[in-house]
XYZ file of C-alpha atoms in Angstrom:
62
model
C 36.669 17.186 6.970
C 33.819 17.743 4.510
C 33.141 21.144 6.056
C 36.607 22.295 4.944
C 35.989 21.493 1.290
C 38.082 19.626 -1.223
C 41.765 18.808 -0.719
C 43.723 20.729 -3.343
C 47.220 19.578 -2.541
C 49.255 17.348 -0.288
C 51.794 19.751 1.144
C 53.998 17.235 2.940
C 54.284 13.674 4.173
C 56.620 12.901 7.049
C 57.256 9.332 8.222
C 57.246 9.327 12.018
C 57.659 5.620 12.761
C 57.294 2.131 11.348
C 56.688 -1.324 12.765
C 57.298 -4.438 10.669
C 56.105 -7.921 11.575
C 56.754 -10.457 8.827
C 54.686 -9.563 5.770
C 52.688 -6.748 7.412
C 53.676 -3.333 8.699
C 52.256 -0.104 10.049
C 53.738 3.271 9.197
C 52.755 6.353 11.160
C 52.885 9.505 9.053
C 52.195 13.193 9.510
C 50.162 14.290 6.470
C 49.726 18.005 5.759
C 47.067 18.934 3.197
C 45.812 22.219 1.768
C 42.057 22.640 1.333
C 40.258 24.766 -1.245
C 39.555 27.447 1.366
C 43.317 27.845 1.852
C 43.480 26.052 5.176
C 46.486 23.844 5.876
C 45.780 20.848 8.128
C 48.301 18.391 9.590
C 47.173 15.064 11.006
C 48.775 11.849 12.154
C 47.691 8.762 10.236
C 48.561 5.090 10.688
C 48.931 3.407 7.291
C 48.731 -0.412 7.161
C 51.060 -2.077 4.650
C 51.352 -5.599 3.272
C 54.304 -7.129 1.431
C 53.292 -8.771 -1.858
C 55.791 -10.212 -4.323
C 58.639 -8.440 -2.525
C 57.028 -4.971 -2.579
C 55.309 -3.038 0.204
C 51.787 -1.918 -0.691
C 49.098 -0.017 1.178
C 46.580 -2.434 2.680
C 43.547 -0.222 2.009
C 40.976 0.338 4.707
C 37.415 -0.953 4.469
């Protein structure tokens, strides 16, 4: 996405589905962003989560 420039704004986040297995989960979202050239792009993303001290947190990618 470098060719599109910098993301200026997250326009929307829609949760499509979630799967929980013990202390880990995956949430599938539809993320719509607006780039500096005015283009709006929607893409599906799978976000891994981990439960720590009773709270769900993003398990960041490497």
